[in-house]
CSV table of C-alpha atoms and ligand atoms in Angstrom, one decimal:
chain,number,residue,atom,x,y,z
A,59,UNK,CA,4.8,28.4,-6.0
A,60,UNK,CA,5.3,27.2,-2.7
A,61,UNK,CA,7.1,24.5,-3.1
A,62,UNK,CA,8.8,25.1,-6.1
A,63,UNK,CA,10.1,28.5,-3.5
A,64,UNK,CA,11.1,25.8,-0.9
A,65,UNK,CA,13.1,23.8,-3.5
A,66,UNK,CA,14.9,26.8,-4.5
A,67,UNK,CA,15.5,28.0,-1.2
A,68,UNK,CA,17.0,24.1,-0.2
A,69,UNK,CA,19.0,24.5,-3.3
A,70,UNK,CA,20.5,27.4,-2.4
A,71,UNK,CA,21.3,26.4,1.0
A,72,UNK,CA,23.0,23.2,-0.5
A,73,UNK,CA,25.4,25.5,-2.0
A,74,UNK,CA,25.7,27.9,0.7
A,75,UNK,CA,26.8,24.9,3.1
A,76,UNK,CA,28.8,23.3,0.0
A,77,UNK,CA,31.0,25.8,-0.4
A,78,UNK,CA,31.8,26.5,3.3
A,79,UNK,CA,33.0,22.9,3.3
A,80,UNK,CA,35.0,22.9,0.2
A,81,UNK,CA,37.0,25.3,-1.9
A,82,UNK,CA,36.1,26.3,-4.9
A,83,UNK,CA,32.5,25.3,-5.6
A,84,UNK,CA,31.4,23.8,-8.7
A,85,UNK,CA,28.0,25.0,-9.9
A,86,UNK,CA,28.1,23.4,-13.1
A,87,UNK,CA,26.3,20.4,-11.9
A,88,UNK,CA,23.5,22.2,-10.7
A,89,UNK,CA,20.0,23.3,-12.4
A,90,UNK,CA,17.1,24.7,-11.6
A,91,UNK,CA,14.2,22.7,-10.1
A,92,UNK,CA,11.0,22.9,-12.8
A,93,UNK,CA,7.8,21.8,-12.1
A,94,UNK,CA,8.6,18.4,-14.1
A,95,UNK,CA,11.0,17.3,-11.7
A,96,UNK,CA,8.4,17.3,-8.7
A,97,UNK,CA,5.7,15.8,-10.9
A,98,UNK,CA,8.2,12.7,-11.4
A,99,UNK,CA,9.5,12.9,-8.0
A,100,UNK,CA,5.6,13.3,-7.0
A,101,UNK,CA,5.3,15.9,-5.6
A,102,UNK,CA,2.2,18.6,-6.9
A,103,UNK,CA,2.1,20.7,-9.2
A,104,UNK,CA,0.9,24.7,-9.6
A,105,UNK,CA,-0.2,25.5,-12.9
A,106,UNK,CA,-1.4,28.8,-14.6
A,107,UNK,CA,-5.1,28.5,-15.4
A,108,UNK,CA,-8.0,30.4,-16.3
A,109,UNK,CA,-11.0,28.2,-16.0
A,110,UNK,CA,-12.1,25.1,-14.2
A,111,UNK,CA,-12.1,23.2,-17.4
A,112,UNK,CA,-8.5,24.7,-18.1
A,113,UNK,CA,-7.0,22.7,-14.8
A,114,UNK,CA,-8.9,19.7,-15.6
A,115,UNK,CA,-6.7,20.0,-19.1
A,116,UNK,CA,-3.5,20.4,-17.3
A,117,UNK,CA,-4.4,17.5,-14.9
A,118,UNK,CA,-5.0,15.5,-17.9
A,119,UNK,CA,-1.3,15.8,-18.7
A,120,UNK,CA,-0.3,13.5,-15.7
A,121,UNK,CA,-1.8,10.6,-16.3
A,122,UNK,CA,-2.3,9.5,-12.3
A,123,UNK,CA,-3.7,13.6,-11.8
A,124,UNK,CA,-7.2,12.9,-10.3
A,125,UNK,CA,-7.9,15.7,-7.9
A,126,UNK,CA,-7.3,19.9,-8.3
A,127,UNK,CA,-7.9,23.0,-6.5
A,128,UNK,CA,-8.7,26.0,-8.5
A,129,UNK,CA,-7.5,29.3,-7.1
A,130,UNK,CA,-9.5,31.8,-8.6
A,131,UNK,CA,-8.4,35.2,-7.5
A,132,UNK,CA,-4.7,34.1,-8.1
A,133,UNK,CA,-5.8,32.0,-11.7
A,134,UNK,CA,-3.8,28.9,-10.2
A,135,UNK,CA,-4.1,25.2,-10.7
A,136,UNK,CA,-3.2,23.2,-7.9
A,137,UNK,CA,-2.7,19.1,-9.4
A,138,UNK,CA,-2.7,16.2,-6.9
A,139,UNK,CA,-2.6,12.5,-7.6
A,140,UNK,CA,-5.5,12.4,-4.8
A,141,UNK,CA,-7.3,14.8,-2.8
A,142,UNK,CA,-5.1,15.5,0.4
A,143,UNK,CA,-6.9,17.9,2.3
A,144,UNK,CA,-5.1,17.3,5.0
A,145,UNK,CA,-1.8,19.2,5.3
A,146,UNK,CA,-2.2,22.3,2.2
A,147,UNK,CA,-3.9,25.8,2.5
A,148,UNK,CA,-4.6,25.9,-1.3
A,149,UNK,CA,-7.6,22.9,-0.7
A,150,UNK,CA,-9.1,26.6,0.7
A,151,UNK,CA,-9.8,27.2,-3.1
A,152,UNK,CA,-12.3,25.2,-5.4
A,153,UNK,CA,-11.5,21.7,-5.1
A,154,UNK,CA,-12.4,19.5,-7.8
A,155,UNK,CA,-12.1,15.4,-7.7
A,156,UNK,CA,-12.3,12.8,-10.7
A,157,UNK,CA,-15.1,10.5,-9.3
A,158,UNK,CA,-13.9,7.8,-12.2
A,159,UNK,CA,-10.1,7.6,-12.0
A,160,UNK,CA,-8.7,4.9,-13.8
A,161,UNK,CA,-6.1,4.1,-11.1
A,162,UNK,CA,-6.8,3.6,-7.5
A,163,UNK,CA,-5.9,1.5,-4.8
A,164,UNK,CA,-9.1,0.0,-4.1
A,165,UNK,CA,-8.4,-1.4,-7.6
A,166,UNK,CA,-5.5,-2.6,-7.0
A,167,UNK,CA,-5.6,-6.6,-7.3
A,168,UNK,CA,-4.8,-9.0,-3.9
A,169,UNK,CA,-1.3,-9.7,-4.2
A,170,UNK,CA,-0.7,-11.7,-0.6
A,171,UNK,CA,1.0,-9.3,1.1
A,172,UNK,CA,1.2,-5.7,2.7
A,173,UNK,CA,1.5,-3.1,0.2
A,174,UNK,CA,3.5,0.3,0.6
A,175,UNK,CA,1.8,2.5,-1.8
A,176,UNK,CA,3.7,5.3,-3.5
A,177,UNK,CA,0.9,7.8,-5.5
A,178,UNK,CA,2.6,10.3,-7.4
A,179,UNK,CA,1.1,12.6,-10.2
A,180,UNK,CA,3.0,10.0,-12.5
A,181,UNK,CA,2.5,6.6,-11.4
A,182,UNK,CA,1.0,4.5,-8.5
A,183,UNK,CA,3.3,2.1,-7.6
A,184,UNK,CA,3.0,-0.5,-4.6
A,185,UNK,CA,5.7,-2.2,-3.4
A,186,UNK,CA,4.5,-5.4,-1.6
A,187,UNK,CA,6.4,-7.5,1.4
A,188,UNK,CA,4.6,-10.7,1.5
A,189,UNK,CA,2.5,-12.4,4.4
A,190,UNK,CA,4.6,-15.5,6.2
A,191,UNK,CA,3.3,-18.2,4.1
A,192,UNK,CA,4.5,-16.7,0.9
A,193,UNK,CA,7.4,-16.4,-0.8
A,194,UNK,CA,8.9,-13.3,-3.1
A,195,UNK,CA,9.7,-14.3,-6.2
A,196,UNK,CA,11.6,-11.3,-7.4
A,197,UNK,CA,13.7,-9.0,-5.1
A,198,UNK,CA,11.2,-6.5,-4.8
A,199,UNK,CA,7.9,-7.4,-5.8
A,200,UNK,CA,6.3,-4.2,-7.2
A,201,UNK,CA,2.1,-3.7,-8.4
A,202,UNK,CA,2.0,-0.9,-10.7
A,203,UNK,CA,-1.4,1.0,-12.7
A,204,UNK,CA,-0.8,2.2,-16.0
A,205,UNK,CA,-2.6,5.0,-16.7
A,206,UNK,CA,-5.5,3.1,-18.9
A,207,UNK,CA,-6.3,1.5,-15.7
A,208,UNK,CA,-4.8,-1.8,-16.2
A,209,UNK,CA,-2.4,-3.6,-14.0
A,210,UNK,CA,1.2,-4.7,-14.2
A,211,UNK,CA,3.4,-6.6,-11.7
A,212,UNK,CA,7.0,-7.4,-11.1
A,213,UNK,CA,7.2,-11.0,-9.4
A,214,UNK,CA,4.3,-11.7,-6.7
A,215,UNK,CA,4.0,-13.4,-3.4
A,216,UNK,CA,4.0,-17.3,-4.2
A,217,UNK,CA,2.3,-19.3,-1.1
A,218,UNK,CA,4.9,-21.4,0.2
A,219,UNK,CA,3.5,-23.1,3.6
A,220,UNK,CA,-0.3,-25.2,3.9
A,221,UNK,CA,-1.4,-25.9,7.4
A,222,UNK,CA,-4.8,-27.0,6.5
A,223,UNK,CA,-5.1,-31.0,5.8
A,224,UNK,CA,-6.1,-32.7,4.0
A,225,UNK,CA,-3.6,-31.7,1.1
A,226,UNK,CA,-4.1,-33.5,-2.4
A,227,UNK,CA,-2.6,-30.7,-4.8
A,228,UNK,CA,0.6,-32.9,-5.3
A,229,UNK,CA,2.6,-32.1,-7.3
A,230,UNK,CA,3.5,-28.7,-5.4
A,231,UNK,CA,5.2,-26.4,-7.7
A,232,UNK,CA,8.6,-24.8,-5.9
A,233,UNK,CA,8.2,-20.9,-7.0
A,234,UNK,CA,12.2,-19.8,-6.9
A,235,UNK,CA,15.3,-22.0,-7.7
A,236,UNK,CA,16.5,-23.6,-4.7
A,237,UNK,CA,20.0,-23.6,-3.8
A,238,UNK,CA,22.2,-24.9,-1.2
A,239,UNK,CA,20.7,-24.8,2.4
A,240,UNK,CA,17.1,-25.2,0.7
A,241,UNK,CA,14.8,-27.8,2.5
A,242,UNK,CA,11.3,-28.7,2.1
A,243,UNK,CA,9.9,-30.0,5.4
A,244,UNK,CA,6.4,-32.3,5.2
A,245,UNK,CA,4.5,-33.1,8.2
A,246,UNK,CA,2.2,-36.3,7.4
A,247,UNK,CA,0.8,-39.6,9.1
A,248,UNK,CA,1.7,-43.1,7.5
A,249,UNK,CA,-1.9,-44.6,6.3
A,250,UNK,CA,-0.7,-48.5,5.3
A,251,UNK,CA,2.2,-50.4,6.0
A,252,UNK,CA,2.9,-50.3,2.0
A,253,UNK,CA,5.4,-47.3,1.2
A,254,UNK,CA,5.2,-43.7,1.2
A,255,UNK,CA,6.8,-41.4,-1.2
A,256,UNK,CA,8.4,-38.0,-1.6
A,257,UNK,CA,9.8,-36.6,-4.9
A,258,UNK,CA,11.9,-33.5,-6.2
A,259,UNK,CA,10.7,-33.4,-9.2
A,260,UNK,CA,12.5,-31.4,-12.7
A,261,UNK,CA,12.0,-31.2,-16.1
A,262,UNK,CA,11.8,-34.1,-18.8
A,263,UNK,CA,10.5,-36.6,-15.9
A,264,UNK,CA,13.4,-36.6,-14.2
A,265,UNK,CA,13.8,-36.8,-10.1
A,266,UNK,CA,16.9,-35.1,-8.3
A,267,UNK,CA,16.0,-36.7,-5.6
A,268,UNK,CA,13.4,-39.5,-5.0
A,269,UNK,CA,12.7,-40.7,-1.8
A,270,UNK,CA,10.9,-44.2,-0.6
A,271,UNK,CA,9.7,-45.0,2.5
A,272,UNK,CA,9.1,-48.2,2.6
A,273,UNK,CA,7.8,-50.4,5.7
A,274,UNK,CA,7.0,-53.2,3.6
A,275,UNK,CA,7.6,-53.0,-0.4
A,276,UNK,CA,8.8,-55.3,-3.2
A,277,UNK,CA,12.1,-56.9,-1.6
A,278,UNK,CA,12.3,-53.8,1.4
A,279,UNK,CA,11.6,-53.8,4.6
A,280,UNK,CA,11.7,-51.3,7.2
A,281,UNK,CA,13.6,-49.1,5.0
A,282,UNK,CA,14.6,-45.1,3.6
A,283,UNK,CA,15.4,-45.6,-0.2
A,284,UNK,CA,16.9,-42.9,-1.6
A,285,UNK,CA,17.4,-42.9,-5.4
A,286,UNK,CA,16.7,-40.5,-8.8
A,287,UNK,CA,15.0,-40.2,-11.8
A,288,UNK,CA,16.9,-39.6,-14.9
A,289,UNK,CA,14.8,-39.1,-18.0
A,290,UNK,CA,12.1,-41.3,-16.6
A,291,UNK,CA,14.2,-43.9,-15.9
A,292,UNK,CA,14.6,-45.0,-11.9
A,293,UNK,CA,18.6,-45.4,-11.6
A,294,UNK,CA,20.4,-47.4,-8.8
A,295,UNK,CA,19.6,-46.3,-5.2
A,296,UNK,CA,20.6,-46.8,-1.9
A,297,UNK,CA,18.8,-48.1,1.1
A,298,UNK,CA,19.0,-46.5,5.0
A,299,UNK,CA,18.0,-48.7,7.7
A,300,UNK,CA,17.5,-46.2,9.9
A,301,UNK,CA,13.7,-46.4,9.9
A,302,UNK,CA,11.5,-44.4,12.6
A,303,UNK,CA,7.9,-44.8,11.1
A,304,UNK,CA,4.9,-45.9,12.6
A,305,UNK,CA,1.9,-46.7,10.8
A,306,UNK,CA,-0.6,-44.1,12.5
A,307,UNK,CA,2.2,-41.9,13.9
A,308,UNK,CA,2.9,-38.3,12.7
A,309,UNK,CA,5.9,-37.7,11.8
A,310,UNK,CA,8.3,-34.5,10.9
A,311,UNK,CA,10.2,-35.2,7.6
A,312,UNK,CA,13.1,-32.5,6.5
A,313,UNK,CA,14.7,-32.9,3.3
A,314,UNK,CA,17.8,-30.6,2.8
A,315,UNK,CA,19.8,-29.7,-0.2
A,316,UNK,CA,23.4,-29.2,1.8
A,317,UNK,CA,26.2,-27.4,0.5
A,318,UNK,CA,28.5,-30.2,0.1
A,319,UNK,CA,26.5,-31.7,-2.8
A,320,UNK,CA,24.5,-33.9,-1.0
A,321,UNK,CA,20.7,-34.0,0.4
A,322,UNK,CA,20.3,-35.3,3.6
A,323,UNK,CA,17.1,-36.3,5.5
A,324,UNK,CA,15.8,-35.6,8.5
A,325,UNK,CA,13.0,-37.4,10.4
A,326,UNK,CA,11.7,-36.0,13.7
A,327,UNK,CA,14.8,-33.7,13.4
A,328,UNK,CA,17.2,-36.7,13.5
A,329,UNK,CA,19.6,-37.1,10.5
A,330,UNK,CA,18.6,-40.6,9.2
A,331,UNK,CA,20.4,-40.1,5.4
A,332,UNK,CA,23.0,-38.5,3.3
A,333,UNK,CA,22.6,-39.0,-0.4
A,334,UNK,CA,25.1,-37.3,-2.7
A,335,UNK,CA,23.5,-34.9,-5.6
A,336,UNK,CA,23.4,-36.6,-9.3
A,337,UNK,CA,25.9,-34.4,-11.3
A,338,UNK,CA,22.8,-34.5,-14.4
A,339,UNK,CA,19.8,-33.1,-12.2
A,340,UNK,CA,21.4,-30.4,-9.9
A,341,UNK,CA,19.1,-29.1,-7.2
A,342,UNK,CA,18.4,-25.7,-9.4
A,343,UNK,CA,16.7,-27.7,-12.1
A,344,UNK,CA,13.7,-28.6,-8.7
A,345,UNK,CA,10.5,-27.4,-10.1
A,346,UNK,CA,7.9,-28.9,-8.1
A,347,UNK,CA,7.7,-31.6,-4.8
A,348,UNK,CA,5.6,-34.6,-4.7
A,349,UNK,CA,4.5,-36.7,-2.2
A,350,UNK,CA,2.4,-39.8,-2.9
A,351,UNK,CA,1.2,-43.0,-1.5
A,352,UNK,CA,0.5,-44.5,1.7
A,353,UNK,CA,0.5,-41.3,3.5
A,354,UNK,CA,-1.4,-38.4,4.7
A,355,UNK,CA,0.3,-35.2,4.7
A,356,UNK,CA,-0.9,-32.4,6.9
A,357,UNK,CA,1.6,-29.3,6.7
A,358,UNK,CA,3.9,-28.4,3.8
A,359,UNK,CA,6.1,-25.7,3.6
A,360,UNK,CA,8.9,-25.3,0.6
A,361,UNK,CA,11.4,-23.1,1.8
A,362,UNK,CA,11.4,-24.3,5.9
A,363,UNK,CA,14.9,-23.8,8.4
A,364,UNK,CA,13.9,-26.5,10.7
B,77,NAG,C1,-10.6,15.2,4.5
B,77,NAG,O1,-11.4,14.4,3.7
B,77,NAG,C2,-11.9,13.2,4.4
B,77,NAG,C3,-12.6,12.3,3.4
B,77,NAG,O2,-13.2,13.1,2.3
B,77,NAG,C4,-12.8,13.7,5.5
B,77,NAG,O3,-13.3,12.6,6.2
B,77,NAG,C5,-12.0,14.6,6.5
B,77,NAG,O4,-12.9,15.1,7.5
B,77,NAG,C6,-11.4,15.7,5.7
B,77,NAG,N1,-10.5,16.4,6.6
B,77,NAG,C7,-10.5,17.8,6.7
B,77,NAG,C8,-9.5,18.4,7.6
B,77,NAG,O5,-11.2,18.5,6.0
B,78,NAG,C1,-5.3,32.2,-4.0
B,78,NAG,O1,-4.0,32.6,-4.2
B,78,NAG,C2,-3.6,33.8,-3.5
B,78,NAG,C3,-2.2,34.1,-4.0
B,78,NAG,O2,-1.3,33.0,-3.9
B,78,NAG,C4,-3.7,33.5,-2.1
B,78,NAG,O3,-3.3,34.7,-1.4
B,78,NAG,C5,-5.1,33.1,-1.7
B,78,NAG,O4,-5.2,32.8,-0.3
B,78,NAG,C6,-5.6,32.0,-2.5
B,78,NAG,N1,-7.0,31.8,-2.3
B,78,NAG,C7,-7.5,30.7,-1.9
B,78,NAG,C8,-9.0,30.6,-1.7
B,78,NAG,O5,-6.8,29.7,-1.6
B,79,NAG,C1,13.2,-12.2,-1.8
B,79,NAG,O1,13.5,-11.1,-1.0
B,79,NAG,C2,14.7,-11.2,-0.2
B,79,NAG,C3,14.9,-10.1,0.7
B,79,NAG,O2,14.7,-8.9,0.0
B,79,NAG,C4,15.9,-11.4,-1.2
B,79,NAG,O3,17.1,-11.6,-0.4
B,79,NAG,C5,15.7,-12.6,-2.1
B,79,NAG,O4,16.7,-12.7,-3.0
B,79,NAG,C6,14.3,-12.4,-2.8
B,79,NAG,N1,14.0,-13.6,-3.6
B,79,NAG,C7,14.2,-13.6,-4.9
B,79,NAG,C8,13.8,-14.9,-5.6
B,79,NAG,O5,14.6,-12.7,-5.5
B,80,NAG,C1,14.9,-31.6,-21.3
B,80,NAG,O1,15.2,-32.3,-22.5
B,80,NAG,C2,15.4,-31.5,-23.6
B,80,NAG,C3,15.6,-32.3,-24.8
B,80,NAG,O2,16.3,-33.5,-24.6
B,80,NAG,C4,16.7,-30.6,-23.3
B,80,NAG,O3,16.9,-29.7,-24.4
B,80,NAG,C5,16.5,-29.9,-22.0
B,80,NAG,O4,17.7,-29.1,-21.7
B,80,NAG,C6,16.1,-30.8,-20.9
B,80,NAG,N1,15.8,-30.0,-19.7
B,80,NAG,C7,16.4,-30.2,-18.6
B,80,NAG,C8,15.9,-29.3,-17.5
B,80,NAG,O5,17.2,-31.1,-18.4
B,81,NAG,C1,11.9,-55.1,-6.7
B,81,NAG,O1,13.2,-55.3,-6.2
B,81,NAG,C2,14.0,-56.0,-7.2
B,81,NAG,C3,15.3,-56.3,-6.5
B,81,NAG,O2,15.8,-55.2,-5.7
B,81,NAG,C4,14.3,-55.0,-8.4
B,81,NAG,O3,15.1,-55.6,-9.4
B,81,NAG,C5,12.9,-54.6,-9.0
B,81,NAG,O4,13.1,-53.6,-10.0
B,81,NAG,C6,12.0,-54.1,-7.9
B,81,NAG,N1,10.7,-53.8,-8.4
B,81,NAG,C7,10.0,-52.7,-8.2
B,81,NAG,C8,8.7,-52.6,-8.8
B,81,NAG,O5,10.5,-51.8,-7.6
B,82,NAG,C1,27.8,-33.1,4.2
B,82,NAG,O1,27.9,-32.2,5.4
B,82,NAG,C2,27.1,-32.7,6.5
B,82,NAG,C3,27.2,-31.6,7.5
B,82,NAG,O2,26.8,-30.4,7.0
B,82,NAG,C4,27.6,-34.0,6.9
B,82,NAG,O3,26.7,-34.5,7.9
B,82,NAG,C5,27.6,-35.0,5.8
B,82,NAG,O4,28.2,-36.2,6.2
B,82,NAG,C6,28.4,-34.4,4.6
B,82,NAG,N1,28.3,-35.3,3.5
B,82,NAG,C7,29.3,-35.7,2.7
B,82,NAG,C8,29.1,-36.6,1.6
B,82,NAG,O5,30.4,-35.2,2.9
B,83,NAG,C1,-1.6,-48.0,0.1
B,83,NAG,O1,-1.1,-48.0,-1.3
B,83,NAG,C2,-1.5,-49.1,-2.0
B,83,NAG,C3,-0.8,-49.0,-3.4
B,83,NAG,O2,-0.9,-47.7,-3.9
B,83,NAG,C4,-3.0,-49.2,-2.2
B,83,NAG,O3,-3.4,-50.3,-2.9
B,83,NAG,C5,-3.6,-49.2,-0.8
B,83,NAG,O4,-5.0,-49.1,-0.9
B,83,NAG,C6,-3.1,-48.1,0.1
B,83,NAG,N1,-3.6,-48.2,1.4
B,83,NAG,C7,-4.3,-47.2,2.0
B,83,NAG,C8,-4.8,-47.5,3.4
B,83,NAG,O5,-4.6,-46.2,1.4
C-alpha cells in the first residue's frame, strides 16, 4: 500500500505542479495507478491474502514472482521477483523464497559481454554491451527468460578480433554487413616466396575483392594483384608494384572498403593500392574473409580503424 500511496501522492503532485504552469488543466489523460501497472513496470506487488499457500497462488500469477512476504496480522502478500531484503520493512513478516525458480541469472547463458539485468515480476531481461573483441549484431543485444525457463535472445556478441596464433579457421565469417569505412586488418608473416592470399568472400563463390600477393607466382613478380571473383570465375585484375614483403618479416595488412567505391590497401599503414568496387558484388554482399597460402597469420580483427 505503500507504494501504490507514493504513486498516488507523485500523481497528484504532477497535477498540482501542472496546473500552476498552465491554464486550464486537462485531467482526462490521467488514470489511476493499479497494481498492474507496477507489476509491468516492476515494481512489487501487495496483495490481499489469507494463507501462506494463498500468496504463493498470487505469486504464481507473475510468471518471474519467486519470493513473498506474508504479513499476517495485516493478511497482506508482499510479491518480489527476488528476495530484496535489503531496502523494505515488510521482509519483517514471514518471508517465503521459491528454491526452484525457473528463471535466474545464474542460468542465464554466456553471452560475451557485461550484462545489465532488469528483474521485474514480469520478465528478466538483460541487456548486454559486449567485451572489445566482439561485435553487436543487433542495436541492442537483449537475453531474455520466458517464464518456462528457457532462453531467448535478440542479436549476440559475435567475436570479431583473434590475438592468439596460430589461426587456421579460414574462412572467417564477417558477423554484420559492412559498409563504407569497413576494413579488415590481418597481421601475418610470409612463410615461402610463392604467394599469399587474402579474400572477401560472398555468396555463389564470388570474391568482391581478391587479393594476391605474390613474390614469385605464375608470370608475377614482386607484386599486389588485386582482382574478383564473379560466379567462380577469376575476372581481369590489376597488378601494384608497390611490394613491401619480406619472406620471414611481419607485416601489418589493412584492407578498406572507402566511400568512393573503391578498396584500398594498406601495408605497414602505407597505402600501396586502390582498386575500384565491381558494380555486381558490392561490399554488403561480404560474408566471410579468407586468407590462404604462403602465410602465417597471427592477429585478425574484422571491423579494425587502423
Ligand atoms: C540479505 O540476504 C543476504 C543473502 O541471503 C544476506 O547475506 C544478508 O546478510 C541479508 N541482509 C540483511 C540486511 O538481512
Ligand atoms: C503487517 O502490516 C501492518 C499493517 O500494515 C504493519 O503495521 C505491521 O508492521 C506489519 N507486520 C509485519 C511483521 O511486517
Ligand atoms: C551496434 O551498436 C552500436 C551502438 O549502439 C550501433 O550504432 C550499431 O548500429 C550496432 N550494430 C548493429 C549491427 O546493429
Ligand atoms: C546467388 O545466385 C542465385 C541464383 O543465381 C541468385 O538468386 C542470388 O541472388 C545470388 N546471390 C547473390 C548474393 O548474388
Ligand atoms: C598465369 O599468367 C597468365 C598470363 O598472365 C594467365 O593467362 C594465366 O591464367 C595465369 N595462370 C594462373 C594459374 O594464374
Ligand atoms: C578514393 O579516396 C581516397 C581517399 O579517401 C583516395 O586516396 C583514392 O585515390 C580515391 N579513389 C578514387 C578511385 O577516386
Ligand atoms: C607455399 O605454397 C605452396 C603452394 O600452395 C606449397 O606447395 C608450399 O609447400 C608452401 N610453402 C610453405 C613453406 O608452406
Amino acid at each position: 500500500m505503500e507504494r501504490v500511496m507514493h504513486v498516488l501522492m507523485m500523481t497528484w503532485w504532477c497535477l498540482t505542479s501542472h496546473s500552476l504552469a498552465s491554464n486550464p488543466v486537462t485531467t482526462s489523460s490521467w488514470r489511476q495507478v493499479t497494481s498492474e501497472d507496477l507489476a509491468v513496470s516492476g515494481y512489487e506487488v501487495w496483495v490481499r491474502g489469507r494463507s501462506k499457500v494463498e500468496c504463493i497462488r498470487e505469486c504464481n500469477k507473475y510468471s518471474h514472482c519467486t519470493s513473498f512476504v506474508f504479513n499476517v496480522s495485516s493478511r497482506t502478500c508482499y510479491l518480489q521477483p527476488v528476495l530484496d531484503n535489503t531496502s523494505n520493512p515488510a521482509h519483517l513478516g514471514q518471508v517465503y523464497v521459491n528454491t526452484e525458480p525457473e528463471c535466474t541469472i545464474a542460468k542465464a547463458p554466456s553471452s560475451n559481454g557485461i550484462i545489465i539485468w532488469s528483474h521485474t515480476l514480469t520478465s528478466l531481461k538483460g541487456t548486454v554491451t559486449c567485451y572489445d573483441d566482439f561485435i553487436n549484431t543487433t542495436s541492442d543485444v537483449i537475453v531474455q527468460c520466458n517464464a518456462d525457463g528457457s532462453w531467448e535472445r535478440e542479436g549476440r556478441c559475435s567475436q570479431r578480433k583473434w590475438t592468439e596464433p596460430p589461426m587456421t579457421m579460414f574462412p572467417m565469417e564477417v558477423p554484420v554487413p559492412v559498409a563504407s569505412g569497413w576494413s579488415v586488418c590481418v597481421n601475418g608473416t610470409p612463410t615461402d616466396d610463392d604467394r599469399f592470399t587474402v579474400e572477401l568472400l560472398s555468396a555463389n563463390d564470388s570474391q568482391p575483392l581478391h587479393a594476391d600477393f605474390r613474390f614469385k607466382y605464375n608470370t608475377s613478380t614482386e607484386l599486389i594483384f588485386l582482382g574478383y571473383k564473379l560466379d567462380g570465375e577469376y575476372t581481369q585484375g590489376q597488378g601494384f608494384p608497390d611490394f613491401p614483403f619480406v619472406v620471414g618479416q611481419p607485416f601489418h595488412l589493412r584492407v578498406m572498403v572507402a566511400d568512393n567505391a573503391t578498396f584500398e590497401v594498406y601495408v605497414n599503414d602505407v597505402i600501396r593500392a586502390t582498386f575500384p568496387q565491381h558494380p555486381e558484388l558490392p561490399p554488403s554482399d561480404i560474408t566471410a574473409v579468407n586468407v590462404r597460402n604462403n602465410v602465417t597469420v597471427t592477429r585478425l580483427d574484422l571491423f579494425c580503424t587502423v
